[in-house]
Amino acid sequence: MIVEKAERVLEEHKLCDHCLGRLFARLGKGTNEERGKAIRFVLNMERSARGLEPIAEPEECELCHNVFERIPELVEAMEEASKDIEFETFLVGSRFPEEIKEKEKAIWEEFNIDTAEPINREFNRELGKAFGRAMEKETSKNPDLVFIVEPFSGEIELQINPVYVYGRYRKLVRRIPQTPLPDFEDSVASIICRAFSKAFEGKCVFKGAGREDVDVRTLGNGRPFIVEIKSPRRRRVDLRKIAEEINASGKVEVLNLRFVSAKEAEEVLTKNHRKEYLALVLVEEGITPEEAEEVARKLEGLEIHQRTPWRVRKARADKVRVRKVHEAEARWVDEKHFELRLVTDGGLYIKELVSGDKGRTKPSVSDLLGKKAWCERLDVLNILDE
């Protein structure tokens, strides 16, 4: 049946061995070219037995126009296009003219063929194999580099896939925002991204797992972050040297840098982290050691109903969030100050937990004391993964 159907096709259409074999791609093993040669060989043996002329492979295939013969020169063009880019894995895609794809489908319908594969799929595979052999590189479903090839014009379009790096940062000084803001010379993101952009020769996008205010330090084990380096021309980069450059700033330190997948990066950024804080609380009316300890005792295990703080209402949805205080300890400092160490759910605004934010946070330290209290200084001590 295969040979019989192939004969009917070849009597109507001048096809090369690639295009003939591709009609029966889902049958047997081997390349389409090998399949086409075998089918043509058996067919011509049978035609010879019937006293008929053989159907030779045409000088030019009416369907693909001998595009597979262009693979060696396209491999050279791909090598040239990628010569200054570091990559280990790649994938090939192609753009065939619509008239070729439509003509191929018309042949399938004309001869009731349901075992074929599209021309671009075979071409991508064969071009990929040839390029992989030439460059000693591997194909991958998640490649470093994607080639989009226009087979007839020879144009090559490159898609350099991003690199993702996980790390944790410690913000050692106050008066520095996490991301760039007017009137601030530096930010955590700019200090980190300068080093990454230079090393990878790509555009760095910084994404923190949460954020702290400009006047808040982040200490301890640091805040998790992801940098996405878009269109990197370098991938074999020493992350230790990047860390050394960032840490030399004296403002920001990075820890535990490592390469991650896009999926791992998303998980880091969507995970809800508990946080440990140290707040210096000011009570103008005065505070005793006993009052400070009583506030901490009442806070521990308490659910806080917090409406979006007044100071961030333009940047955040105005709604009430319920967050929990898991641990609270107080240390009396002087007649007007005490320190409050807290472990809370992520997303609880600590300054407003202290002040009450004119009733938008309930209960608050001010409520529990019966006196107005303010957060005079705040540090993030640790970001707790568990």
PDB file of C-alpha atoms in Angstrom, residues 91-359:
ATOM      1  CA  LEU A  91      17.042  24.936  19.358  1.00  0.00           C
ATOM      2  CA  VAL A  92      16.235  25.593  15.701  1.00  0.00           C
ATOM      3  CA  GLY A  93      13.022  27.018  14.293  1.00  0.00           C
ATOM      4  CA  SER A  94      12.256  28.051  10.737  1.00  0.00           C
ATOM      5  CA  ARG A  95       9.886  30.216   8.717  1.00  0.00           C
ATOM      6  CA  PHE A  96       8.707  28.581   5.497  1.00  0.00           C
ATOM      7  CA  PRO A  97       6.630  30.449   2.904  1.00  0.00           C
ATOM      8  CA  GLU A  98       2.904  29.848   3.325  1.00  0.00           C
ATOM      9  CA  GLU A  99       2.571  28.601  -0.265  1.00  0.00           C
ATOM     10  CA  ILE A 100       4.922  25.682   0.466  1.00  0.00           C
ATOM     11  CA  LYS A 101       3.040  24.685   3.618  1.00  0.00           C
ATOM     12  CA  GLU A 102      -0.284  24.978   1.824  1.00  0.00           C
ATOM     13  CA  LYS A 103       0.930  22.918  -1.135  1.00  0.00           C
ATOM     14  CA  GLU A 104       2.164  20.204   1.220  1.00  0.00           C
ATOM     15  CA  LYS A 105      -1.227  20.015   2.951  1.00  0.00           C
ATOM     16  CA  ALA A 106      -2.944  19.880  -0.445  1.00  0.00           C
ATOM     17  CA  ILE A 107      -0.878  16.786  -1.380  1.00  0.00           C
ATOM     18  CA  TRP A 108      -1.844  15.121   1.922  1.00  0.00           C
ATOM     19  CA  GLU A 109      -5.513  15.747   1.214  1.00  0.00           C
ATOM     20  CA  GLU A 110      -5.288  14.779  -2.471  1.00  0.00           C
ATOM     21  CA  PHE A 111      -3.871  11.330  -1.677  1.00  0.00           C
ATOM     22  CA  ASN A 112      -5.503  10.805   1.720  1.00  0.00           C
ATOM     23  CA  ILE A 113      -2.178  10.699   3.583  1.00  0.00           C
ATOM     24  CA  ASP A 114      -2.328  10.672   7.381  1.00  0.00           C
ATOM     25  CA  THR A 115       1.231   9.539   8.156  1.00  0.00           C
ATOM     26  CA  ALA A 116       3.123  12.714   7.211  1.00  0.00           C
ATOM     27  CA  GLU A 117       4.950  15.396   9.165  1.00  0.00           C
ATOM     28  CA  PRO A 118       5.275  19.085   8.194  1.00  0.00           C
ATOM     29  CA  ILE A 119       8.292  20.248   6.222  1.00  0.00           C
ATOM     30  CA  ASN A 120       9.454  22.713   8.870  1.00  0.00           C
ATOM     31  CA  ARG A 121       9.615  19.960  11.502  1.00  0.00           C
ATOM     32  CA  GLU A 122      11.963  17.834   9.393  1.00  0.00           C
ATOM     33  CA  PHE A 123      13.999  20.840   8.334  1.00  0.00           C
ATOM     34  CA  ASN A 124      14.444  22.047  11.927  1.00  0.00           C
ATOM     35  CA  ARG A 125      15.548  18.587  13.001  1.00  0.00           C
ATOM     36  CA  GLU A 126      18.052  18.066  10.169  1.00  0.00           C
ATOM     37  CA  LEU A 127      19.481  21.572  10.430  1.00  0.00           C
ATOM     38  CA  GLY A 128      19.737  21.151  14.200  1.00  0.00           C
ATOM     39  CA  LYS A 129      21.606  17.855  13.849  1.00  0.00           C
ATOM     40  CA  ALA A 130      24.042  19.346  11.362  1.00  0.00           C
ATOM     41  CA  PHE A 131      24.694  22.443  13.481  1.00  0.00           C
ATOM     42  CA  GLY A 132      25.077  20.336  16.643  1.00  0.00           C
ATOM     43  CA  ARG A 133      27.717  18.162  14.963  1.00  0.00           C
ATOM     44  CA  ALA A 134      29.590  21.171  13.642  1.00  0.00           C
ATOM     45  CA  MET A 135      29.595  23.048  16.961  1.00  0.00           C
ATOM     46  CA  GLU A 136      29.576  20.092  19.368  1.00  0.00           C
ATOM     47  CA  LYS A 137      26.479  21.523  21.053  1.00  0.00           C
ATOM     48  CA  GLU A 138      23.278  19.857  22.278  1.00  0.00           C
ATOM     49  CA  THR A 139      19.656  20.630  21.484  1.00  0.00           C
ATOM     50  CA  SER A 140      17.312  21.218  24.421  1.00  0.00           C
ATOM     51  CA  LYS A 141      13.654  22.024  25.126  1.00  0.00           C
ATOM     52  CA  ASN A 142      14.933  24.834  27.377  1.00  0.00           C
ATOM     53  CA  PRO A 143      17.849  26.089  25.295  1.00  0.00           C
ATOM     54  CA  ASP A 144      20.316  28.893  25.863  1.00  0.00           C
ATOM     55  CA  LEU A 145      19.950  30.040  22.269  1.00  0.00           C
ATOM     56  CA  VAL A 146      17.177  29.751  19.655  1.00  0.00           C
ATOM     57  CA  PHE A 147      17.847  30.169  15.925  1.00  0.00           C
ATOM     58  CA  ILE A 148      14.941  31.226  13.716  1.00  0.00           C
ATOM     59  CA  VAL A 149      16.002  30.515  10.145  1.00  0.00           C
ATOM     60  CA  GLU A 150      14.439  31.686   6.892  1.00  0.00           C
ATOM     61  CA  PRO A 151      15.654  28.827   4.648  1.00  0.00           C
ATOM     62  CA  PHE A 152      15.417  30.585   1.286  1.00  0.00           C
ATOM     63  CA  SER A 153      16.648  34.085   2.154  1.00  0.00           C
ATOM     64  CA  GLY A 154      19.250  32.718   4.580  1.00  0.00           C
ATOM     65  CA  GLU A 155      18.322  35.264   7.250  1.00  0.00           C
ATOM     66  CA  ILE A 156      19.060  34.164  10.830  1.00  0.00           C
ATOM     67  CA  GLU A 157      17.229  35.592  13.838  1.00  0.00           C
ATOM     68  CA  LEU A 158      18.674  34.889  17.283  1.00  0.00           C
ATOM     69  CA  GLN A 159      16.717  34.602  20.495  1.00  0.00           C
ATOM     70  CA  ILE A 160      19.069  34.539  23.488  1.00  0.00           C
ATOM     71  CA  ASN A 161      17.165  33.111  26.416  1.00  0.00           C
ATOM     72  CA  PRO A 162      17.623  34.694  29.847  1.00  0.00           C
ATOM     73  CA  VAL A 163      19.758  33.526  32.740  1.00  0.00           C
ATOM     74  CA  TYR A 164      18.289  33.449  36.252  1.00  0.00           C
ATOM     75  CA  VAL A 165      20.403  33.785  39.391  1.00  0.00           C
ATOM     76  CA  TYR A 166      19.161  33.386  42.966  1.00  0.00           C
ATOM     77  CA  GLY A 167      20.751  35.102  45.914  1.00  0.00           C
ATOM     78  CA  ARG A 168      20.081  36.868  49.219  1.00  0.00           C
ATOM     79  CA  TYR A 169      21.034  40.467  49.904  1.00  0.00           C
ATOM     80  CA  ARG A 170      21.886  42.309  53.084  1.00  0.00           C
ATOM     81  CA  LYS A 171      21.256  46.054  53.020  1.00  0.00           C
ATOM     82  CA  LEU A 172      23.831  47.443  55.428  1.00  0.00           C
ATOM     83  CA  VAL A 173      22.919  51.136  55.400  1.00  0.00           C
ATOM     84  CA  ARG A 174      19.805  53.250  55.692  1.00  0.00           C
ATOM     85  CA  ARG A 175      18.624  55.825  53.167  1.00  0.00           C
ATOM     86  CA  ILE A 176      18.941  53.539  50.189  1.00  0.00           C
ATOM     87  CA  PRO A 177      15.863  52.235  48.332  1.00  0.00           C
ATOM     88  CA  GLN A 178      15.495  48.699  47.030  1.00  0.00           C
ATOM     89  CA  THR A 179      14.833  49.915  43.471  1.00  0.00           C
ATOM     90  CA  PRO A 180      15.831  53.238  41.851  1.00  0.00           C
ATOM     91  CA  LEU A 181      13.983  56.343  43.069  1.00  0.00           C
ATOM     92  CA  PRO A 182      14.384  60.038  42.290  1.00  0.00           C
ATOM     93  CA  ASP A 183      16.766  61.901  44.606  1.00  0.00           C
ATOM     94  CA  PHE A 184      18.678  58.707  45.469  1.00  0.00           C
ATOM     95  CA  GLU A 185      22.036  58.099  43.840  1.00  0.00           C
ATOM     96  CA  ASP A 186      22.018  54.328  44.423  1.00  0.00           C
ATOM     97  CA  SER A 187      19.638  51.464  45.131  1.00  0.00           C
ATOM     98  CA  VAL A 188      20.011  47.827  46.068  1.00  0.00           C
ATOM     99  CA  ALA A 189      18.938  46.899  42.536  1.00  0.00           C
ATOM    100  CA  SER A 190      21.360  49.253  40.772  1.00  0.00           C
ATOM    101  CA  ILE A 191      24.349  48.130  42.857  1.00  0.00           C
ATOM    102  CA  ILE A 192      23.553  44.472  42.187  1.00  0.00           C
ATOM    103  CA  CYS A 193      22.629  44.890  38.522  1.00  0.00           C
ATOM    104  CA  ARG A 194      25.731  46.879  37.571  1.00  0.00           C
ATOM    105  CA  ALA A 195      27.890  43.884  38.404  1.00  0.00           C
ATOM    106  CA  PHE A 196      25.602  41.349  36.740  1.00  0.00           C
ATOM    107  CA  SER A 197      25.108  43.365  33.530  1.00  0.00           C
ATOM    108  CA  LYS A 198      28.850  43.829  33.107  1.00  0.00           C
ATOM    109  CA  ALA A 199      29.691  40.153  33.715  1.00  0.00           C
ATOM    110  CA  PHE A 200      26.933  38.653  31.548  1.00  0.00           C
ATOM    111  CA  GLU A 201      26.878  41.435  28.920  1.00  0.00           C
ATOM    112  CA  GLY A 202      23.097  41.581  29.101  1.00  0.00           C
ATOM    113  CA  LYS A 203      20.274  43.587  30.635  1.00  0.00           C
ATOM    114  CA  CYS A 204      19.735  42.811  34.335  1.00  0.00           C
ATOM    115  CA  VAL A 205      16.267  42.880  35.901  1.00  0.00           C
ATOM    116  CA  PHE A 206      16.170  42.742  39.708  1.00  0.00           C
ATOM    117  CA  LYS A 207      13.257  41.132  41.565  1.00  0.00           C
ATOM    118  CA  GLY A 208      13.156  41.020  45.352  1.00  0.00           C
ATOM    119  CA  ALA A 209      11.067  38.670  47.494  1.00  0.00           C
ATOM    120  CA  GLY A 210       9.319  41.568  49.182  1.00  0.00           C
ATOM    121  CA  ARG A 211      10.905  44.906  50.025  1.00  0.00           C
ATOM    122  CA  GLU A 212      11.930  47.101  52.925  1.00  0.00           C
ATOM    123  CA  ASP A 213      11.545  50.854  53.323  1.00  0.00           C
ATOM    124  CA  VAL A 214      14.337  53.253  52.381  1.00  0.00           C
ATOM    125  CA  ASP A 215      15.262  53.816  56.045  1.00  0.00           C
ATOM    126  CA  VAL A 216      15.224  50.123  56.998  1.00  0.00           C
ATOM    127  CA  ARG A 217      18.264  47.855  56.964  1.00  0.00           C
ATOM    128  CA  THR A 218      18.105  44.168  56.058  1.00  0.00           C
ATOM    129  CA  LEU A 219      20.581  42.109  58.032  1.00  0.00           C
ATOM    130  CA  GLY A 220      21.005  38.490  59.156  1.00  0.00           C
ATOM    131  CA  ASN A 221      20.522  35.902  56.425  1.00  0.00           C
ATOM    132  CA  GLY A 222      19.391  38.521  53.890  1.00  0.00           C
ATOM    133  CA  ARG A 223      16.361  38.952  51.658  1.00  0.00           C
ATOM    134  CA  PRO A 224      15.920  36.447  48.787  1.00  0.00           C
ATOM    135  CA  PHE A 225      16.103  37.937  45.309  1.00  0.00           C
ATOM    136  CA  ILE A 226      16.276  36.909  41.678  1.00  0.00           C
ATOM    137  CA  VAL A 227      18.140  38.604  38.882  1.00  0.00           C
ATOM    138  CA  GLU A 228      17.038  37.879  35.334  1.00  0.00           C
ATOM    139  CA  ILE A 229      19.711  38.673  32.760  1.00  0.00           C
ATOM    140  CA  LYS A 230      18.064  39.215  29.397  1.00  0.00           C
ATOM    141  CA  SER A 231      19.920  38.478  26.144  1.00  0.00           C
ATOM    142  CA  PRO A 232      23.212  37.581  27.889  1.00  0.00           C
ATOM    143  CA  ARG A 233      26.194  37.238  25.574  1.00  0.00           C
ATOM    144  CA  ARG A 234      28.136  35.516  28.360  1.00  0.00           C
ATOM    145  CA  ARG A 235      26.895  32.565  30.410  1.00  0.00           C
ATOM    146  CA  ARG A 236      30.066  31.014  31.832  1.00  0.00           C
ATOM    147  CA  VAL A 237      30.364  33.583  34.596  1.00  0.00           C
ATOM    148  CA  ASP A 238      32.027  33.243  38.008  1.00  0.00           C
ATOM    149  CA  LEU A 239      29.315  34.218  40.503  1.00  0.00           C
ATOM    150  CA  ARG A 240      31.889  34.509  43.289  1.00  0.00           C
ATOM    151  CA  LYS A 241      33.588  37.412  41.485  1.00  0.00           C
ATOM    152  CA  ILE A 242      30.236  39.127  41.027  1.00  0.00           C
ATOM    153  CA  ALA A 243      29.582  38.773  44.769  1.00  0.00           C
ATOM    154  CA  GLU A 244      33.001  40.240  45.584  1.00  0.00           C
ATOM    155  CA  GLU A 245      32.336  43.275  43.387  1.00  0.00           C
ATOM    156  CA  ILE A 246      28.910  43.926  44.930  1.00  0.00           C
ATOM    157  CA  ASN A 247      30.122  43.394  48.492  1.00  0.00           C
ATOM    158  CA  ALA A 248      32.933  45.909  47.954  1.00  0.00           C
ATOM    159  CA  SER A 249      30.247  48.631  47.739  1.00  0.00           C
ATOM    160  CA  GLY A 250      29.969  48.651  51.547  1.00  0.00           C
ATOM    161  CA  LYS A 251      26.238  49.249  51.151  1.00  0.00           C
ATOM    162  CA  VAL A 252      24.951  45.888  49.947  1.00  0.00           C
ATOM    163  CA  GLU A 253      26.181  42.330  50.440  1.00  0.00           C
ATOM    164  CA  VAL A 254      24.987  39.314  48.476  1.00  0.00           C
ATOM    165  CA  LEU A 255      25.053  35.712  49.685  1.00  0.00           C
ATOM    166  CA  ASN A 256      24.491  32.239  48.239  1.00  0.00           C
ATOM    167  CA  LEU A 257      24.443  33.202  44.537  1.00  0.00           C
ATOM    168  CA  ARG A 258      23.498  30.277  42.291  1.00  0.00           C
ATOM    169  CA  PHE A 259      21.968  29.654  38.883  1.00  0.00           C
ATOM    170  CA  VAL A 260      18.295  28.607  38.894  1.00  0.00           C
ATOM    171  CA  SER A 261      15.617  27.756  36.345  1.00  0.00           C
ATOM    172  CA  ALA A 262      12.740  30.077  35.448  1.00  0.00           C
ATOM    173  CA  LYS A 263      10.414  27.850  37.473  1.00  0.00           C
ATOM    174  CA  GLU A 264      12.642  27.988  40.559  1.00  0.00           C
ATOM    175  CA  ALA A 265      12.880  31.768  40.195  1.00  0.00           C
ATOM    176  CA  GLU A 266       9.094  32.090  40.167  1.00  0.00           C
ATOM    177  CA  GLU A 267       8.793  29.902  43.278  1.00  0.00           C
ATOM    178  CA  VAL A 268      11.252  32.117  45.179  1.00  0.00           C
ATOM    179  CA  LEU A 269       9.300  35.262  44.319  1.00  0.00           C
ATOM    180  CA  THR A 270       5.847  33.863  45.094  1.00  0.00           C
ATOM    181  CA  LYS A 271       6.733  32.129  48.364  1.00  0.00           C
ATOM    182  CA  ASN A 272       5.440  33.830  51.517  1.00  0.00           C
ATOM    183  CA  HIS A 273       8.267  34.318  54.012  1.00  0.00           C
ATOM    184  CA  ARG A 274       7.982  35.001  57.730  1.00  0.00           C
ATOM    185  CA  LYS A 275      10.239  37.833  58.855  1.00  0.00           C
ATOM    186  CA  GLU A 276      12.127  38.704  62.021  1.00  0.00           C
ATOM    187  CA  TYR A 277      12.327  42.415  62.888  1.00  0.00           C
ATOM    188  CA  LEU A 278      13.923  44.621  65.489  1.00  0.00           C
ATOM    189  CA  ALA A 279      12.037  47.873  66.096  1.00  0.00           C
ATOM    190  CA  LEU A 280      13.095  50.749  68.338  1.00  0.00           C
ATOM    191  CA  VAL A 281       9.818  52.098  69.734  1.00  0.00           C
ATOM    192  CA  LEU A 282       9.384  55.673  70.994  1.00  0.00           C
ATOM    193  CA  VAL A 283       6.706  56.430  73.611  1.00  0.00           C
ATOM    194  CA  GLU A 284       6.694  60.179  74.319  1.00  0.00           C
ATOM    195  CA  GLU A 285       4.514  59.759  77.420  1.00  0.00           C
ATOM    196  CA  GLY A 286       7.045  57.356  78.880  1.00  0.00           C
ATOM    197  CA  ILE A 287       7.384  53.588  79.171  1.00  0.00           C
ATOM    198  CA  THR A 288       8.346  51.287  82.050  1.00  0.00           C
ATOM    199  CA  PRO A 289      10.097  47.922  81.725  1.00  0.00           C
ATOM    200  CA  GLU A 290       6.922  46.222  82.943  1.00  0.00           C
ATOM    201  CA  GLU A 291       4.767  47.960  80.299  1.00  0.00           C
ATOM    202  CA  ALA A 292       7.202  46.956  77.548  1.00  0.00           C
ATOM    203  CA  GLU A 293       7.153  43.310  78.614  1.00  0.00           C
ATOM    204  CA  GLU A 294       3.341  43.352  78.878  1.00  0.00           C
ATOM    205  CA  VAL A 295       3.009  44.666  75.304  1.00  0.00           C
ATOM    206  CA  ALA A 296       5.239  41.867  74.006  1.00  0.00           C
ATOM    207  CA  ARG A 297       3.246  39.267  75.952  1.00  0.00           C
ATOM    208  CA  LYS A 298      -0.034  40.537  74.466  1.00  0.00           C
ATOM    209  CA  LEU A 299       1.368  40.706  70.919  1.00  0.00           C
ATOM    210  CA  GLU A 300       2.628  37.134  70.767  1.00  0.00           C
ATOM    211  CA  GLY A 301       0.216  34.927  68.788  1.00  0.00           C
ATOM    212  CA  LEU A 302      -2.064  37.887  68.000  1.00  0.00           C
ATOM    213  CA  GLU A 303      -3.890  38.280  64.664  1.00  0.00           C
ATOM    214  CA  ILE A 304      -3.570  41.779  63.259  1.00  0.00           C
ATOM    215  CA  HIS A 305      -6.185  43.315  60.964  1.00  0.00           C
ATOM    216  CA  GLN A 306      -4.322  45.819  58.870  1.00  0.00           C
ATOM    217  CA  ARG A 307      -5.874  48.061  56.273  1.00  0.00           C
ATOM    218  CA  THR A 308      -3.444  49.174  53.585  1.00  0.00           C
ATOM    219  CA  PRO A 309      -1.271  51.818  55.290  1.00  0.00           C
ATOM    220  CA  TRP A 310      -2.005  55.428  54.504  1.00  0.00           C
ATOM    221  CA  ARG A 311       1.536  56.052  53.242  1.00  0.00           C
ATOM    222  CA  VAL A 312       1.357  53.336  50.540  1.00  0.00           C
ATOM    223  CA  ARG A 313      -2.333  53.571  49.636  1.00  0.00           C
ATOM    224  CA  LYS A 314      -1.570  54.871  46.131  1.00  0.00           C
ATOM    225  CA  ALA A 315       0.719  51.946  45.328  1.00  0.00           C
ATOM    226  CA  ARG A 316      -1.245  49.088  46.964  1.00  0.00           C
ATOM    227  CA  ALA A 317      -4.844  47.891  46.757  1.00  0.00           C
ATOM    228  CA  ASP A 318      -6.873  49.353  49.617  1.00  0.00           C
ATOM    229  CA  LYS A 319      -8.003  46.340  51.604  1.00  0.00           C
ATOM    230  CA  VAL A 320      -7.758  44.757  55.036  1.00  0.00           C
ATOM    231  CA  ARG A 321      -5.132  42.028  55.396  1.00  0.00           C
ATOM    232  CA  VAL A 322      -4.972  39.616  58.318  1.00  0.00           C
ATOM    233  CA  ARG A 323      -1.463  38.804  59.507  1.00  0.00           C
ATOM    234  CA  LYS A 324      -0.125  37.092  62.623  1.00  0.00           C
ATOM    235  CA  VAL A 325       2.570  37.970  65.144  1.00  0.00           C
ATOM    236  CA  HIS A 326       4.287  34.666  65.957  1.00  0.00           C
ATOM    237  CA  GLU A 327       6.908  35.841  68.441  1.00  0.00           C
ATOM    238  CA  ALA A 328       7.425  39.053  70.413  1.00  0.00           C
ATOM    239  CA  GLU A 329      10.130  40.062  72.893  1.00  0.00           C
ATOM    240  CA  ALA A 330      10.709  43.443  74.512  1.00  0.00           C
ATOM    241  CA  ARG A 331      13.870  45.059  75.939  1.00  0.00           C
ATOM    242  CA  TRP A 332      13.497  48.313  77.842  1.00  0.00           C
ATOM    243  CA  VAL A 333      16.037  50.948  76.741  1.00  0.00           C
ATOM    244  CA  ASP A 334      15.164  54.147  78.647  1.00  0.00           C
ATOM    245  CA  GLU A 335      12.181  56.112  79.943  1.00  0.00           C
ATOM    246  CA  LYS A 336      10.889  56.728  76.408  1.00  0.00           C
ATOM    247  CA  HIS A 337      12.263  53.806  74.355  1.00  0.00           C
ATOM    248  CA  PHE A 338      12.103  50.045  74.182  1.00  0.00           C
ATOM    249  CA  GLU A 339      13.176  47.520  71.580  1.00  0.00           C
ATOM    250  CA  LEU A 340      10.663  45.085  70.171  1.00  0.00           C
ATOM    251  CA  ARG A 341      11.836  41.906  68.428  1.00  0.00           C
ATOM    252  CA  LEU A 342       9.069  40.388  66.312  1.00  0.00           C
ATOM    253  CA  VAL A 343       8.568  37.349  64.094  1.00  0.00           C
ATOM    254  CA  THR A 344       5.542  37.938  61.858  1.00  0.00           C
ATOM    255  CA  ASP A 345       3.850  36.775  58.706  1.00  0.00           C
ATOM    256  CA  GLY A 346       5.163  38.360  55.538  1.00  0.00           C
ATOM    257  CA  GLY A 347       3.245  41.431  54.458  1.00  0.00           C
ATOM    258  CA  LEU A 348       2.690  42.909  57.929  1.00  0.00           C
ATOM    259  CA  TYR A 349       3.700  46.575  58.044  1.00  0.00           C
ATOM    260  CA  ILE A 350       5.675  46.956  61.273  1.00  0.00           C
ATOM    261  CA  LYS A 351       5.705  50.758  61.508  1.00  0.00           C
ATOM    262  CA  GLU A 352       1.914  50.771  61.376  1.00  0.00           C
ATOM    263  CA  LEU A 353       1.726  47.833  63.800  1.00  0.00           C
ATOM    264  CA  VAL A 354       3.465  50.133  66.268  1.00  0.00           C
ATOM    265  CA  SER A 355       1.612  53.402  65.570  1.00  0.00           C
ATOM    266  CA  GLY A 356      -1.818  52.063  64.653  1.00  0.00           C
ATOM    267  CA  ASP A 357      -1.901  54.291  61.544  1.00  0.00           C
ATOM    268  CA  LYS A 358      -4.866  56.319  62.838  1.00  0.00           C
ATOM    269  CA  GLY A 359      -6.916  53.186  63.457  1.00  0.00           C
TER     270      GLY A 359
END
